[in-house]
CSV table of N, CA, C and O in Angstrom, one decimal:
chain,number,residue,atom,x,y,z
G,23,MET,N,-29.8,-14.6,-12.9
G,23,MET,CA,-29.9,-14.5,-14.3
G,23,MET,C,-29.3,-13.1,-14.7
G,23,MET,O,-28.6,-13.0,-15.7
G,24,SER,N,-29.6,-12.1,-13.9
G,24,SER,CA,-29.1,-10.7,-14.3
G,24,SER,C,-27.6,-10.7,-14.2
G,24,SER,O,-27.0,-9.9,-14.9
G,25,ALA,N,-27.0,-11.4,-13.2
G,25,ALA,CA,-25.6,-11.4,-13.1
G,25,ALA,C,-24.9,-12.0,-14.3
G,25,ALA,O,-23.9,-11.5,-14.8
G,26,LEU,N,-25.5,-13.0,-14.9
G,26,LEU,CA,-25.0,-13.5,-16.2
G,26,LEU,C,-25.1,-12.5,-17.3
G,26,LEU,O,-24.2,-12.4,-18.2
G,27,ALA,N,-26.2,-11.8,-17.4
G,27,ALA,CA,-26.5,-10.9,-18.4
G,27,ALA,C,-25.5,-9.7,-18.3
G,27,ALA,O,-25.0,-9.2,-19.3
G,28,LEU,N,-25.3,-9.2,-17.1
G,28,LEU,CA,-24.3,-8.1,-16.9
G,28,LEU,C,-22.9,-8.5,-17.0
G,28,LEU,O,-22.0,-7.7,-17.4
G,29,GLY,N,-22.6,-9.8,-16.7
G,29,GLY,CA,-21.2,-10.3,-16.9
G,29,GLY,C,-20.8,-10.2,-18.3
G,29,GLY,O,-19.6,-10.0,-18.6
G,30,GLY,N,-21.6,-10.4,-19.2
G,30,GLY,CA,-21.2,-10.3,-20.6
G,30,GLY,C,-20.9,-8.9,-21.1
G,30,GLY,O,-20.2,-8.7,-22.0
G,31,CYS,N,-21.4,-7.9,-20.4
G,31,CYS,CA,-21.1,-6.5,-20.8
G,31,CYS,C,-19.9,-6.0,-20.1
G,31,CYS,O,-19.5,-4.8,-20.3
G,32,SER,N,-19.4,-6.7,-19.1
G,32,SER,CA,-18.3,-6.1,-18.3
G,32,SER,C,-17.1,-5.7,-19.1
G,32,SER,O,-16.4,-4.7,-18.9
G,33,SER,N,-16.7,-6.5,-20.1
G,33,SER,CA,-15.6,-6.2,-20.9
G,33,SER,C,-15.8,-4.9,-21.8
G,33,SER,O,-14.9,-4.1,-22.0
G,34,GLN,N,-17.0,-4.7,-22.2
G,34,GLN,CA,-17.4,-3.5,-23.0
G,34,GLN,C,-17.4,-2.3,-22.0
G,34,GLN,O,-16.9,-1.2,-22.4
G,35,LEU,N,-17.8,-2.5,-20.8
G,35,LEU,CA,-17.8,-1.4,-19.8
G,35,LEU,C,-16.4,-1.0,-19.4
G,35,LEU,O,-16.1,0.2,-19.2
G,36,ALA,N,-15.5,-2.0,-19.3
G,36,ALA,CA,-14.2,-1.7,-18.9
G,36,ALA,C,-13.4,-0.9,-20.0
G,36,ALA,O,-12.5,-0.2,-19.7
G,37,ASP,N,-13.8,-1.1,-21.2
G,37,ASP,CA,-13.1,-0.4,-22.3
G,37,ASP,C,-13.6,1.1,-22.4
G,37,ASP,O,-12.9,1.9,-23.0
G,38,MET,N,-14.7,1.4,-21.8
G,38,MET,CA,-15.2,2.8,-21.9
G,38,MET,C,-14.4,3.6,-20.9
G,38,MET,O,-14.1,3.2,-19.8
G,39,SER,N,-14.1,4.8,-21.3
G,39,SER,CA,-13.4,5.7,-20.4
G,39,SER,C,-13.9,7.1,-20.6
G,39,SER,O,-14.6,7.5,-21.5
G,40,ALA,N,-13.5,8.0,-19.6
G,40,ALA,CA,-14.0,9.4,-19.6
G,40,ALA,C,-13.2,10.1,-20.7
G,40,ALA,O,-12.1,9.7,-21.2
G,41,ALA,N,-13.7,11.2,-21.1
G,41,ALA,CA,-13.0,12.0,-22.2
G,41,ALA,C,-11.7,12.5,-21.8
G,41,ALA,O,-10.8,12.5,-22.7
G,42,ASP,N,-11.4,12.8,-20.6
G,42,ASP,CA,-10.1,13.3,-20.2
G,42,ASP,C,-9.1,12.3,-19.7
G,42,ASP,O,-8.0,12.5,-19.5
G,43,ALA,N,-9.6,11.0,-19.7
G,43,ALA,CA,-8.7,9.9,-19.3
G,43,ALA,C,-7.8,9.5,-20.4
G,43,ALA,O,-8.3,9.5,-21.6
G,44,PRO,N,-6.5,9.1,-20.2
G,44,PRO,CA,-5.7,8.7,-21.3
G,44,PRO,C,-6.2,7.3,-21.8
G,44,PRO,O,-6.7,6.5,-21.0
G,45,ALA,N,-6.0,7.1,-23.0
G,45,ALA,CA,-6.5,5.8,-23.6
G,45,ALA,C,-5.6,4.7,-23.2
G,45,ALA,O,-4.3,4.8,-23.0
G,46,HIS,N,-6.1,3.5,-23.0
G,46,HIS,CA,-5.4,2.3,-22.6
G,46,HIS,C,-4.8,1.7,-23.9
G,46,HIS,O,-5.5,1.6,-24.9
G,47,PRO,N,-3.6,1.3,-23.8
G,47,PRO,CA,-3.0,0.6,-25.0
G,47,PRO,C,-3.6,-0.8,-25.2
G,47,PRO,O,-3.9,-1.4,-24.2
G,48,ARG,N,-3.9,-1.2,-26.4
G,48,ARG,CA,-4.5,-2.5,-26.6
G,48,ARG,C,-3.6,-3.6,-26.4
G,48,ARG,O,-3.9,-4.7,-26.0
G,49,GLU,N,-2.3,-3.4,-26.7
G,49,GLU,CA,-1.3,-4.5,-26.5
G,49,GLU,C,-0.4,-4.2,-25.3
G,49,GLU,O,-0.2,-3.0,-25.0
G,50,PRO,N,0.0,-5.2,-24.5
G,50,PRO,CA,0.7,-4.9,-23.3
G,50,PRO,C,2.1,-4.3,-23.7
G,50,PRO,O,2.7,-4.7,-24.7
G,51,GLY,N,2.6,-3.4,-22.9
G,51,GLY,CA,3.9,-2.8,-23.1
G,51,GLY,C,5.0,-3.7,-22.7
G,51,GLY,O,4.9,-4.9,-22.3
G,52,ALA,N,6.2,-3.2,-22.6
G,52,ALA,CA,7.4,-3.9,-22.1
G,52,ALA,C,7.3,-4.1,-20.6
G,52,ALA,O,6.5,-3.5,-19.9
G,53,TYR,N,8.0,-5.1,-20.2
G,53,TYR,CA,8.1,-5.3,-18.7
G,53,TYR,C,8.7,-4.2,-18.0
G,53,TYR,O,9.5,-3.4,-18.5
G,54,LEU,N,8.3,-4.0,-16.7
G,54,LEU,CA,8.8,-2.9,-15.9
G,54,LEU,C,10.3,-3.2,-15.6
G,54,LEU,O,10.7,-4.4,-15.5
G,55,PRO,N,11.1,-2.2,-15.5
G,55,PRO,CA,12.6,-2.5,-15.2
G,55,PRO,C,12.8,-2.9,-13.7
G,55,PRO,O,13.1,-2.0,-12.9
G,56,VAL,N,12.6,-4.1,-13.4
G,56,VAL,CA,12.6,-4.6,-12.0
G,56,VAL,C,14.1,-4.6,-11.5
G,56,VAL,O,14.3,-4.6,-10.3
G,57,HIS,N,15.1,-4.7,-12.3
G,57,HIS,CA,16.4,-4.7,-11.8
G,57,HIS,C,17.1,-3.3,-11.7
G,57,HIS,O,18.2,-3.2,-11.2
G,58,ASP,N,16.4,-2.3,-12.1
G,58,ASP,CA,16.9,-0.9,-12.0
G,58,ASP,C,16.4,-0.4,-10.6
G,58,ASP,O,15.4,0.2,-10.5
G,59,LEU,N,17.3,-0.6,-9.6
G,59,LEU,CA,17.0,-0.2,-8.3
G,59,LEU,C,17.5,1.2,-8.0
G,59,LEU,O,18.6,1.6,-8.6
G,60,PRO,N,16.9,1.9,-7.1
G,60,PRO,CA,17.5,3.2,-6.7
G,60,PRO,C,18.7,3.0,-5.9
G,60,PRO,O,19.0,1.9,-5.3
G,61,PRO,N,19.6,4.0,-5.8
G,61,PRO,CA,20.8,3.9,-5.1
G,61,PRO,C,20.5,3.7,-3.6
G,61,PRO,O,19.5,4.2,-3.1
G,62,ASP,N,21.4,3.0,-2.9
G,62,ASP,CA,21.3,2.8,-1.5
G,62,ASP,C,21.4,4.2,-0.7
G,62,ASP,O,22.1,5.1,-1.2
G,63,ARG,N,20.6,4.3,0.4
G,63,ARG,CA,20.7,5.5,1.2
G,63,ARG,C,21.9,5.6,2.0
G,63,ARG,O,22.4,4.5,2.5
G,64,ASP,N,22.4,6.8,2.2
G,64,ASP,CA,23.6,7.0,3.1
G,64,ASP,C,23.3,7.0,4.5
G,64,ASP,O,24.1,6.7,5.4
G,65,GLN,N,22.0,7.4,4.9
G,65,GLN,CA,21.7,7.6,6.3
G,65,GLN,C,20.4,6.9,6.5
G,65,GLN,O,19.6,6.6,5.6
G,66,ALA,N,20.1,6.6,7.8
G,66,ALA,CA,18.8,5.9,8.2
G,66,ALA,C,17.7,6.9,8.0
G,66,ALA,O,17.9,8.1,8.0
G,67,ILE,N,16.5,6.4,7.7
G,67,ILE,CA,15.4,7.2,7.4
G,67,ILE,C,15.0,7.9,8.7
G,67,ILE,O,14.7,9.1,8.8
G,68,ILE,N,15.0,7.2,9.8
G,68,ILE,CA,14.6,7.7,11.1
G,68,ILE,C,15.9,7.5,12.0
G,68,ILE,O,16.4,6.4,12.1
G,69,PRO,N,16.3,8.6,12.7
G,69,PRO,CA,17.5,8.4,13.5
G,69,PRO,C,17.2,7.4,14.7
G,69,PRO,O,16.1,7.3,15.1
G,70,PRO,N,18.2,6.8,15.1
G,70,PRO,CA,18.0,5.7,16.1
G,70,PRO,C,17.3,6.2,17.4
G,70,PRO,O,16.5,5.5,18.0
G,71,ASP,N,17.6,7.4,17.9
G,71,ASP,CA,17.0,7.9,19.1
G,71,ASP,C,15.5,8.1,18.9
G,71,ASP,O,14.7,7.8,19.8
G,72,GLN,N,15.1,8.7,17.8
G,72,GLN,CA,13.7,8.8,17.5
G,72,GLN,C,13.0,7.5,17.3
G,72,GLN,O,11.9,7.3,17.7
G,73,ARG,N,13.7,6.6,16.7
G,73,ARG,CA,13.1,5.2,16.5
G,73,ARG,C,12.8,4.6,17.8
G,73,ARG,O,11.8,4.0,18.1
G,74,ALA,N,13.8,4.7,18.8
G,74,ALA,CA,13.6,4.1,20.1
G,74,ALA,C,12.4,4.8,20.8
G,74,ALA,O,11.6,4.1,21.5
G,75,ARG,N,12.3,6.1,20.7
G,75,ARG,CA,11.2,6.8,21.3
G,75,ARG,C,9.9,6.4,20.7
G,75,ARG,O,8.9,6.1,21.5
G,76,ILE,N,9.8,6.2,19.4
G,76,ILE,CA,8.6,5.8,18.8
G,76,ILE,C,8.2,4.4,19.2
G,76,ILE,O,7.0,4.1,19.5
G,77,GLU,N,9.2,3.5,19.2
G,77,GLU,CA,8.9,2.1,19.7
G,77,GLU,C,8.4,2.0,21.1
G,77,GLU,O,7.5,1.3,21.4
G,78,ALA,N,9.0,2.9,22.0
G,78,ALA,CA,8.5,2.9,23.4
G,78,ALA,C,7.1,3.4,23.4
G,78,ALA,O,6.3,2.9,24.2
G,79,GLU,N,6.7,4.4,22.6
G,79,GLU,CA,5.4,5.0,22.6
G,79,GLU,C,4.4,3.9,22.1
G,79,GLU,O,3.3,3.7,22.7
G,80,LEU,N,4.8,3.2,21.1
G,80,LEU,CA,3.9,2.1,20.6
G,80,LEU,C,3.7,1.0,21.6
G,80,LEU,O,2.6,0.4,21.7
G,81,ALA,N,4.8,0.6,22.3
G,81,ALA,CA,4.7,-0.4,23.3
G,81,ALA,C,3.8,0.0,24.4
G,81,ALA,O,3.0,-0.8,24.9
G,82,ALA,N,3.9,1.3,24.8
G,82,ALA,CA,3.0,1.8,25.9
G,82,ALA,C,1.6,1.8,25.4
G,82,ALA,O,0.7,1.4,26.2
G,83,ALA,N,1.3,2.2,24.2
G,83,ALA,CA,-0.1,2.2,23.7
G,83,ALA,C,-0.6,0.8,23.6
G,83,ALA,O,-1.8,0.5,23.9
G,84,ARG,N,0.2,-0.2,23.2
G,84,ARG,CA,-0.2,-1.6,23.1
G,84,ARG,C,-0.6,-2.1,24.5
G,84,ARG,O,-1.6,-2.8,24.7
G,85,ASP,N,0.3,-1.8,25.5
G,85,ASP,CA,0.0,-2.2,26.9
G,85,ASP,C,-1.3,-1.6,27.4
G,85,ASP,O,-2.1,-2.3,28.1
G,86,ARG,N,-1.5,-0.3,27.1
G,86,ARG,CA,-2.7,0.3,27.6
G,86,ARG,C,-4.0,-0.3,27.0
G,86,ARG,O,-5.0,-0.5,27.6
G,87,GLN,N,-3.9,-0.7,25.7
G,87,GLN,CA,-5.0,-1.3,25.0
G,87,GLN,C,-5.3,-2.7,25.5
G,87,GLN,O,-6.4,-3.1,25.6
G,88,ALA,N,-4.2,-3.4,25.8
G,88,ALA,CA,-4.3,-4.8,26.4
G,88,ALA,C,-5.1,-4.7,27.7
G,88,ALA,O,-5.9,-5.6,28.0
G,89,VAL,N,-4.7,-3.8,28.6
G,89,VAL,CA,-5.4,-3.6,29.8
G,89,VAL,C,-6.9,-3.2,29.6
G,89,VAL,O,-7.7,-3.7,30.3
G,90,ALA,N,-7.1,-2.3,28.7
G,90,ALA,CA,-8.5,-1.9,28.4
G,90,ALA,C,-9.4,-3.1,27.9
G,90,ALA,O,-10.5,-3.2,28.3
G,91,VAL,N,-8.8,-3.9,27.1
G,91,VAL,CA,-9.5,-5.1,26.6
G,91,VAL,C,-9.8,-6.1,27.7
G,91,VAL,O,-10.9,-6.6,27.8
G,92,LYS,N,-8.9,-6.3,28.6
G,92,LYS,CA,-9.1,-7.2,29.8
G,92,LYS,C,-10.2,-6.6,30.7
G,92,LYS,O,-11.0,-7.4,31.2
G,93,ASP,N,-10.2,-5.3,30.9
G,93,ASP,CA,-11.2,-4.7,31.8
G,93,ASP,C,-12.6,-4.7,31.1
G,93,ASP,O,-13.6,-4.8,31.8
G,94,ALA,N,-12.6,-4.7,29.8
G,94,ALA,CA,-13.9,-4.7,29.1
G,94,ALA,C,-14.6,-6.1,29.1
G,94,ALA,O,-15.8,-6.2,29.0
G,95,LYS,N,-13.8,-7.1,29.3
G,95,LYS,CA,-14.3,-8.5,29.3
G,95,LYS,C,-14.9,-8.8,30.6
G,95,LYS,O,-15.3,-8.6,31.5
């Protein structure tokens, strides 16, 4: 019963905001510019040698955990 009573107040509670918070617009704004993409990157985010090292470390950690799970059973 209380869930129904509080459910009716949820829209009023959602409209309440702190004094320093910006006001929410009542009408929805324009759509986000989904076709305005950033320019392509010229270089890889992670150099290939570092990527290979990270992948090897992750594979080793996965293998260690798989062995630990088998031993725990």
